[in-house]
Each structure stands twice: as C-alpha cells, then as structure tokens.
Tab-separated table of C-alpha atoms in Angstrom:
chain	number	residue	atom	x	y	z
N	181	ASP	CA	85.783	-19.477	-101.622
N	182	SER	CA	82.671	-17.507	-101.280
N	183	GLY	CA	80.226	-20.475	-100.772
N	184	VAL	CA	78.746	-19.193	-103.814
N	185	THR	CA	78.674	-21.284	-106.930
N	186	GLN	CA	78.339	-20.375	-110.336
N	187	THR	CA	77.260	-22.550	-113.306
N	188	PRO	CA	78.142	-22.552	-116.028
N	189	LYS	CA	81.930	-21.261	-115.725
N	190	HIS	CA	82.378	-20.331	-119.580
N	191	LEU	CA	79.776	-20.683	-122.158
N	192	ILE	CA	80.128	-20.209	-126.092
N	193	THR	CA	76.821	-19.459	-127.557
N	194	ALA	CA	75.879	-17.602	-130.969
N	195	THR	CA	73.550	-14.768	-131.653
N	196	GLY	CA	69.845	-14.830	-131.471
N	197	GLN	CA	69.935	-17.721	-128.851
N	198	ARG	CA	69.372	-17.763	-125.260
N	199	VAL	CA	70.822	-19.355	-122.370
N	200	THR	CA	70.363	-19.764	-118.975
N	201	LEU	CA	72.780	-18.712	-115.980
N	202	ARG	CA	72.854	-20.238	-112.899
N	203	CYS	CA	73.564	-19.432	-109.379
N	204	SER	CA	73.616	-21.331	-106.054
N	205	PRO	CA	73.719	-19.040	-102.501
N	206	ARG	CA	75.758	-19.385	-99.872
N	207	SER	CA	73.774	-21.584	-97.170
N	208	GLY	CA	71.349	-19.229	-95.559
N	209	ASP	CA	71.352	-16.430	-97.642
N	210	LEU	CA	68.313	-14.949	-98.657
N	211	SER	CA	69.267	-12.247	-100.927
N	212	VAL	CA	70.824	-12.999	-104.282
N	213	TYR	CA	72.107	-10.315	-106.953
N	214	TRP	CA	73.356	-10.576	-110.482
N	215	TYR	CA	75.674	-8.170	-111.886
N	216	GLN	CA	77.480	-7.759	-115.174
N	217	GLN	CA	81.233	-7.173	-115.723
N	218	SER	CA	82.454	-5.993	-118.815
N	219	LEU	CA	84.850	-4.380	-119.938
N	220	ASP	CA	83.067	-1.124	-121.028
N	221	GLN	CA	80.905	-0.517	-117.969
N	222	GLY	CA	82.021	-2.365	-115.399
N	223	LEU	CA	80.045	-4.468	-113.033
N	224	GLN	CA	76.754	-3.422	-113.382
N	225	PHE	CA	73.777	-3.986	-110.997
N	226	LEU	CA	70.879	-6.067	-112.705
N	227	ILE	CA	68.780	-7.350	-110.502
N	228	HIS	CA	68.409	-8.325	-107.107
N	229	TYR	CA	65.742	-10.850	-105.624
N	230	TYR	CA	65.399	-11.877	-102.135
N	231	ASN	CA	63.471	-15.093	-100.017
N	232	GLY	CA	62.231	-15.322	-104.102
N	233	GLU	CA	60.723	-12.137	-104.526
N	234	GLU	CA	61.825	-9.521	-107.130
N	235	ARG	CA	63.251	-6.751	-104.804
N	236	ALA	CA	65.038	-4.203	-107.373
N	237	LYS	CA	65.974	-3.691	-110.877
N	238	GLY	CA	69.262	-2.274	-112.388
N	239	ASN	CA	70.065	-2.126	-115.288
N	240	ILE	CA	68.252	-5.482	-117.038
N	241	LEU	CA	67.174	-5.747	-121.066
N	242	GLU	CA	64.254	-7.026	-121.243
N	243	ARG	CA	65.655	-9.506	-122.927
N	244	PHE	CA	67.271	-11.027	-119.624
N	245	SER	CA	64.998	-12.521	-116.710
N	246	ALA	CA	65.494	-13.717	-113.635
N	247	GLN	CA	64.125	-15.899	-110.721
N	248	GLN	CA	64.623	-17.164	-107.586
N	249	PHE	CA	63.228	-20.714	-106.484
N	250	PRO	CA	62.265	-21.829	-103.419
N	251	ASP	CA	65.699	-23.197	-102.467
N	252	LEU	CA	66.851	-20.623	-102.709
N	253	HIS	CA	68.870	-21.081	-106.615
N	254	SER	CA	68.428	-18.517	-108.961
N	255	GLU	CA	68.845	-18.330	-112.894
N	256	LEU	CA	69.346	-15.532	-115.370
N	257	ASN	CA	67.815	-16.217	-118.580
N	258	LEU	CA	68.840	-14.541	-121.544
N	259	SER	CA	67.364	-14.579	-124.756
N	260	SER	CA	67.975	-12.733	-128.284
N	261	LEU	CA	71.510	-12.861	-127.859
N	262	GLU	CA	73.611	-9.809	-129.275
N	263	LEU	CA	77.530	-9.698	-129.428
N	264	GLY	CA	77.686	-7.098	-126.894
N	265	ASP	CA	76.171	-9.003	-124.269
N	266	SER	CA	79.385	-10.808	-124.396
N	267	ALA	CA	80.233	-10.365	-120.736
N	268	LEU	CA	81.087	-11.695	-116.917
N	269	TYR	CA	77.918	-12.293	-115.333
N	270	PHE	CA	78.525	-12.513	-110.995
N	271	CYS	CA	75.893	-13.719	-109.038
N	272	ALA	CA	75.887	-12.423	-105.627
N	273	SER	CA	74.571	-13.146	-102.034
N	274	SER	CA	73.821	-12.360	-98.728
N	275	GLY	CA	72.270	-12.567	-95.521
N	276	GLY	CA	69.697	-9.863	-95.718
N	277	GLN	CA	67.883	-7.720	-97.797
N	278	GLY	CA	70.907	-5.487	-98.590
N	279	GLY	CA	71.875	-1.964	-97.158
N	280	ASN	CA	74.816	-2.938	-94.939
N	281	SER	CA	74.828	-6.754	-95.411
N	282	PRO	CA	77.894	-7.726	-97.492
N	283	LEU	CA	77.170	-9.254	-101.006
N	284	HIS	CA	79.399	-12.451	-101.556
N	285	PHE	CA	79.771	-13.175	-104.942
N	286	GLY	CA	80.630	-15.850	-107.054
N	287	ASN	CA	83.240	-16.501	-109.340
N	288	GLY	CA	81.190	-15.817	-112.546
N	289	THR	CA	80.176	-17.339	-115.881
N	290	ARG	CA	82.134	-15.963	-118.723
N	291	LEU	CA	79.642	-15.733	-121.899
N	292	THR	CA	80.965	-15.335	-124.865
N	293	VAL	CA	78.389	-14.625	-127.789
N	294	THR	CA	79.936	-14.905	-131.327
U	7	GLN	CA	73.476	10.860	-109.380
U	8	GLN	CA	73.935	6.905	-109.108
U	9	GLN	CA	77.756	6.808	-110.035
U	10	VAL	CA	80.916	6.696	-108.268
U	11	LYS	CA	83.730	8.229	-110.195
U	12	GLN	CA	87.171	6.667	-109.168
U	13	SER	CA	90.290	6.952	-109.859
U	14	PRO	CA	93.227	7.002	-110.543
U	15	GLN	CA	92.094	4.027	-113.287
U	16	SER	CA	95.714	2.479	-112.913
U	17	LEU	CA	98.235	2.866	-109.710
U	18	ILE	CA	101.330	0.928	-109.585
U	19	VAL	CA	103.245	0.914	-106.166
U	20	GLN	CA	106.874	0.002	-104.832
U	21	LYS	CA	106.784	-3.028	-102.366
U	22	GLY	CA	106.820	-1.159	-99.082
U	23	GLY	CA	104.787	1.847	-100.051
U	24	ILE	CA	101.132	3.082	-99.725
U	25	SER	CA	98.405	2.077	-102.211
U	26	ILE	CA	96.103	5.705	-102.595
U	27	ILE	CA	92.827	5.194	-104.491
U	28	ASN	CA	90.290	7.602	-103.937
U	29	CYS	CA	86.488	7.794	-104.944
U	30	ALA	CA	83.402	10.359	-104.954
U	31	TYR	CA	79.874	10.312	-105.429
U	32	GLU	CA	76.784	12.659	-105.456
U	33	ASN	CA	73.766	10.723	-104.149
U	34	THR	CA	73.562	11.334	-100.135
U	35	ALA	CA	71.100	8.354	-100.101
U	36	PHE	CA	73.748	5.909	-100.601
U	37	ASP	CA	74.749	4.860	-96.746
U	38	TYR	CA	77.679	2.302	-97.214
U	39	PHE	CA	80.705	2.275	-98.783
U	40	PRO	CA	82.468	-1.371	-99.465
U	41	TRP	CA	85.964	-1.941	-101.216
U	42	TYR	CA	86.249	-4.554	-102.983
U	43	GLN	CA	89.381	-6.698	-104.390
U	44	GLN	CA	89.245	-8.377	-107.494
U	45	PHE	CA	92.135	-10.985	-108.742
U	46	PRO	CA	91.463	-12.310	-112.646
U	47	GLY	CA	89.352	-14.845	-112.505
U	48	LYS	CA	87.850	-14.936	-109.355
U	49	GLY	CA	84.668	-12.749	-108.311
U	50	PRO	CA	84.889	-9.703	-106.470
U	51	ALA	CA	85.595	-10.168	-102.466
U	52	LEU	CA	84.703	-7.420	-100.149
U	53	LEU	CA	87.316	-6.150	-98.247
U	54	ILE	CA	86.424	-3.491	-96.026
U	55	ALA	CA	84.017	-1.262	-95.931
U	56	ILE	CA	82.724	2.016	-94.226
U	57	ARG	CA	79.515	3.345	-92.848
U	58	PRO	CA	79.130	7.644	-93.880
U	59	ASP	CA	79.204	8.022	-89.530
U	60	VAL	CA	82.827	7.222	-89.649
U	61	SER	CA	85.987	8.811	-90.530
U	62	GLU	CA	88.299	6.056	-90.778
U	63	LYS	CA	88.256	2.712	-89.581
U	64	LYS	CA	91.442	0.398	-90.605
U	65	GLU	CA	91.764	-3.143	-90.634
U	66	GLY	CA	95.002	-4.886	-90.571
U	67	ARG	CA	96.920	-2.387	-93.801
U	68	PHE	CA	93.641	-1.163	-95.221
U	69	THR	CA	92.174	1.746	-94.228
U	70	ILE	CA	89.454	3.756	-95.494
U	71	SER	CA	89.015	7.406	-94.538
U	72	PHE	CA	85.895	9.095	-95.911
U	73	ASN	CA	84.713	12.891	-95.453
U	74	LYS	CA	80.950	13.174	-95.812
U	75	SER	CA	81.143	16.610	-96.332
U	76	ALA	CA	83.195	16.607	-99.776
U	77	LYS	CA	81.444	13.216	-100.289
U	78	GLN	CA	84.921	11.087	-101.044
U	79	PHE	CA	86.106	8.336	-99.643
U	80	SER	CA	89.209	7.020	-99.919
U	81	LEU	CA	91.498	3.490	-99.470
U	82	HIS	CA	94.674	2.853	-98.401
U	83	ILE	CA	97.152	0.174	-98.049
U	84	MET	CA	99.776	0.326	-96.750
U	85	ASP	CA	103.520	-1.099	-96.201
U	86	SER	CA	101.639	-2.569	-99.773
U	87	GLN	CA	103.104	-6.364	-101.595
U	88	PRO	CA	102.506	-8.149	-104.185
U	89	GLY	CA	100.430	-9.819	-103.207
U	90	ASP	CA	97.791	-7.561	-103.239
U	91	SER	CA	98.329	-6.715	-106.959
U	92	ALA	CA	94.399	-6.840	-107.612
U	93	THR	CA	91.703	-4.503	-109.228
U	94	TYR	CA	89.693	-2.393	-106.507
U	95	PHE	CA	86.772	-1.595	-107.021
U	96	CYS	CA	85.176	0.988	-104.281
U	97	ALA	CA	81.368	0.898	-103.796
U	98	ALA	CA	77.769	2.370	-102.407
U	99	SER	CA	75.063	1.115	-101.706
U	100	MET	CA	71.405	2.508	-101.434
U	101	ARG	CA	67.952	1.062	-100.490
U	102	LEU	CA	65.657	1.591	-102.655
U	103	THR	CA	61.632	1.431	-102.560
U	104	GLY	CA	60.342	-2.285	-102.376
U	105	GLY	CA	62.935	-3.406	-99.626
U	106	GLY	CA	65.443	-3.903	-102.717
U	107	ASN	CA	68.890	-3.150	-102.338
U	108	LYS	CA	71.452	-1.189	-104.996
U	109	LEU	CA	75.674	-1.397	-104.506
U	110	THR	CA	76.996	0.965	-107.205
U	111	PHE	CA	79.712	0.148	-108.259
U	112	GLY	CA	83.193	2.486	-109.497
U	113	THR	CA	85.226	1.798	-112.063
U	114	GLY	CA	88.306	-0.139	-110.874
U	115	THR	CA	91.978	0.664	-110.346
U	116	GLN	CA	94.171	-1.997	-111.145
U	117	LEU	CA	97.142	-2.060	-108.703
U	118	LYS	CA	100.781	-3.310	-109.425
U	119	VAL	CA	103.020	-3.665	-106.728
U	120	GLU	CA	106.557	-3.987	-108.123
U	121	LEU	CA	109.542	-6.013	-105.832
C-alpha cells in the first residue's frame, strides 16, 4: 500500500458532464501530481502541486483543472467530458518538490465516458 | 526531446532467466531515472532508481545499467520469477522553472515470466 488514497475507484458518466476526482497524499507529503494513463498515450503528466501552489503543468487540457487544499488533499476537475477522456487517472505524492524524491502512486480512478 | 523511448513492448521470459528492458532519452536535463512496476488494477510502484553520475545500481535481483554518453539505461531482472509478471515503465525526471518537477514515462513493457 502506497499510502495514497484516490476516490472514487470507478466513475461512469456521460459526455458533456463534469466530474471531480479526489486524492489524499501520503501523510507528510507536500507534493501531489496527477497523471492520465490511456492505452494510446501511456502515462501522461498533467499537473504538479506543492503545498497548495501549482508548480508545473504538463499535457493538461483547458477543460481540466486541479487544486490542492490546505489539508494537502487534491482534486482534479474534468469538465465538458468527451469520449476520449476515458482513462485511468492517477495521483502521486512525494515528500519534496520533486527531482529525486520518489513518487508514490495511488491505485487510480478509472473514468469511463459514455 | 521530452520523450523516453522504451523497448521491447512485450517480453516473455522463462522462469530463472534474465529479463532486459531498454530505454533511451534525448534531453540532457533529465537528472533522475526511476523504474516503476505496475500490476493490473494498481498504480505504478517505484522499483529502483539511478542518478546519471552512477553507471550501475543493484537492488536484489534488479539492476539498472546507465550509459550517460549514449543516453541509454536498462533494467535487468535476474532469476526472473512468475511474480515479476507485470508492466514495467522507465522514467526520467527533470526540474522545471518555478520549482516544479516532471516525470516522463516510457511506453511500458509487459513482462510475462513463464514456468
């Protein structure tokens, strides 16, 4: 068990809808990362937060947004959902701001858009 | 330049054999190279990692070999076991301006260890 908790485990929704994915990092970890895993794109970095502040953006669509709250949990909001957004969404946490700090991944949220 | 190329896509090894997965990168700004293991239904889990100033790192049956001049690194799994059957991802990390960090993953290798 990595200590990173993601909810919900599965989410099925329709195109055009909005969903929120939640992540609780390991105790004491200040960094939270979001990744999208799909069969055709592999693991794609979306965004990195450190202690409540956005630190880096990757291939995150404008329809997607994230935040990290004072208690360090994070939420990833996906809006105007399209079929192509169906994927596994992983949250990871680390103790530092990155670099050589190991990332610890949760077990993901599987999003299915119908 | 941001990519990490990984091969092979899939690999079948007999129990007790050596599994070898290769990765290559272009961007010299990468400064940390971890390998992750992923089982179905689970998130990737850190297996072993290396910094570019080290040519080899060994942890148990797992060894990373790193060739900085060739910008290549590989994972060797000695005495492969059926329990090693999983998807393996190489990755490369770099610091970004603003203090952020980006971990770029390879495309993954599905390893199957047969009895």
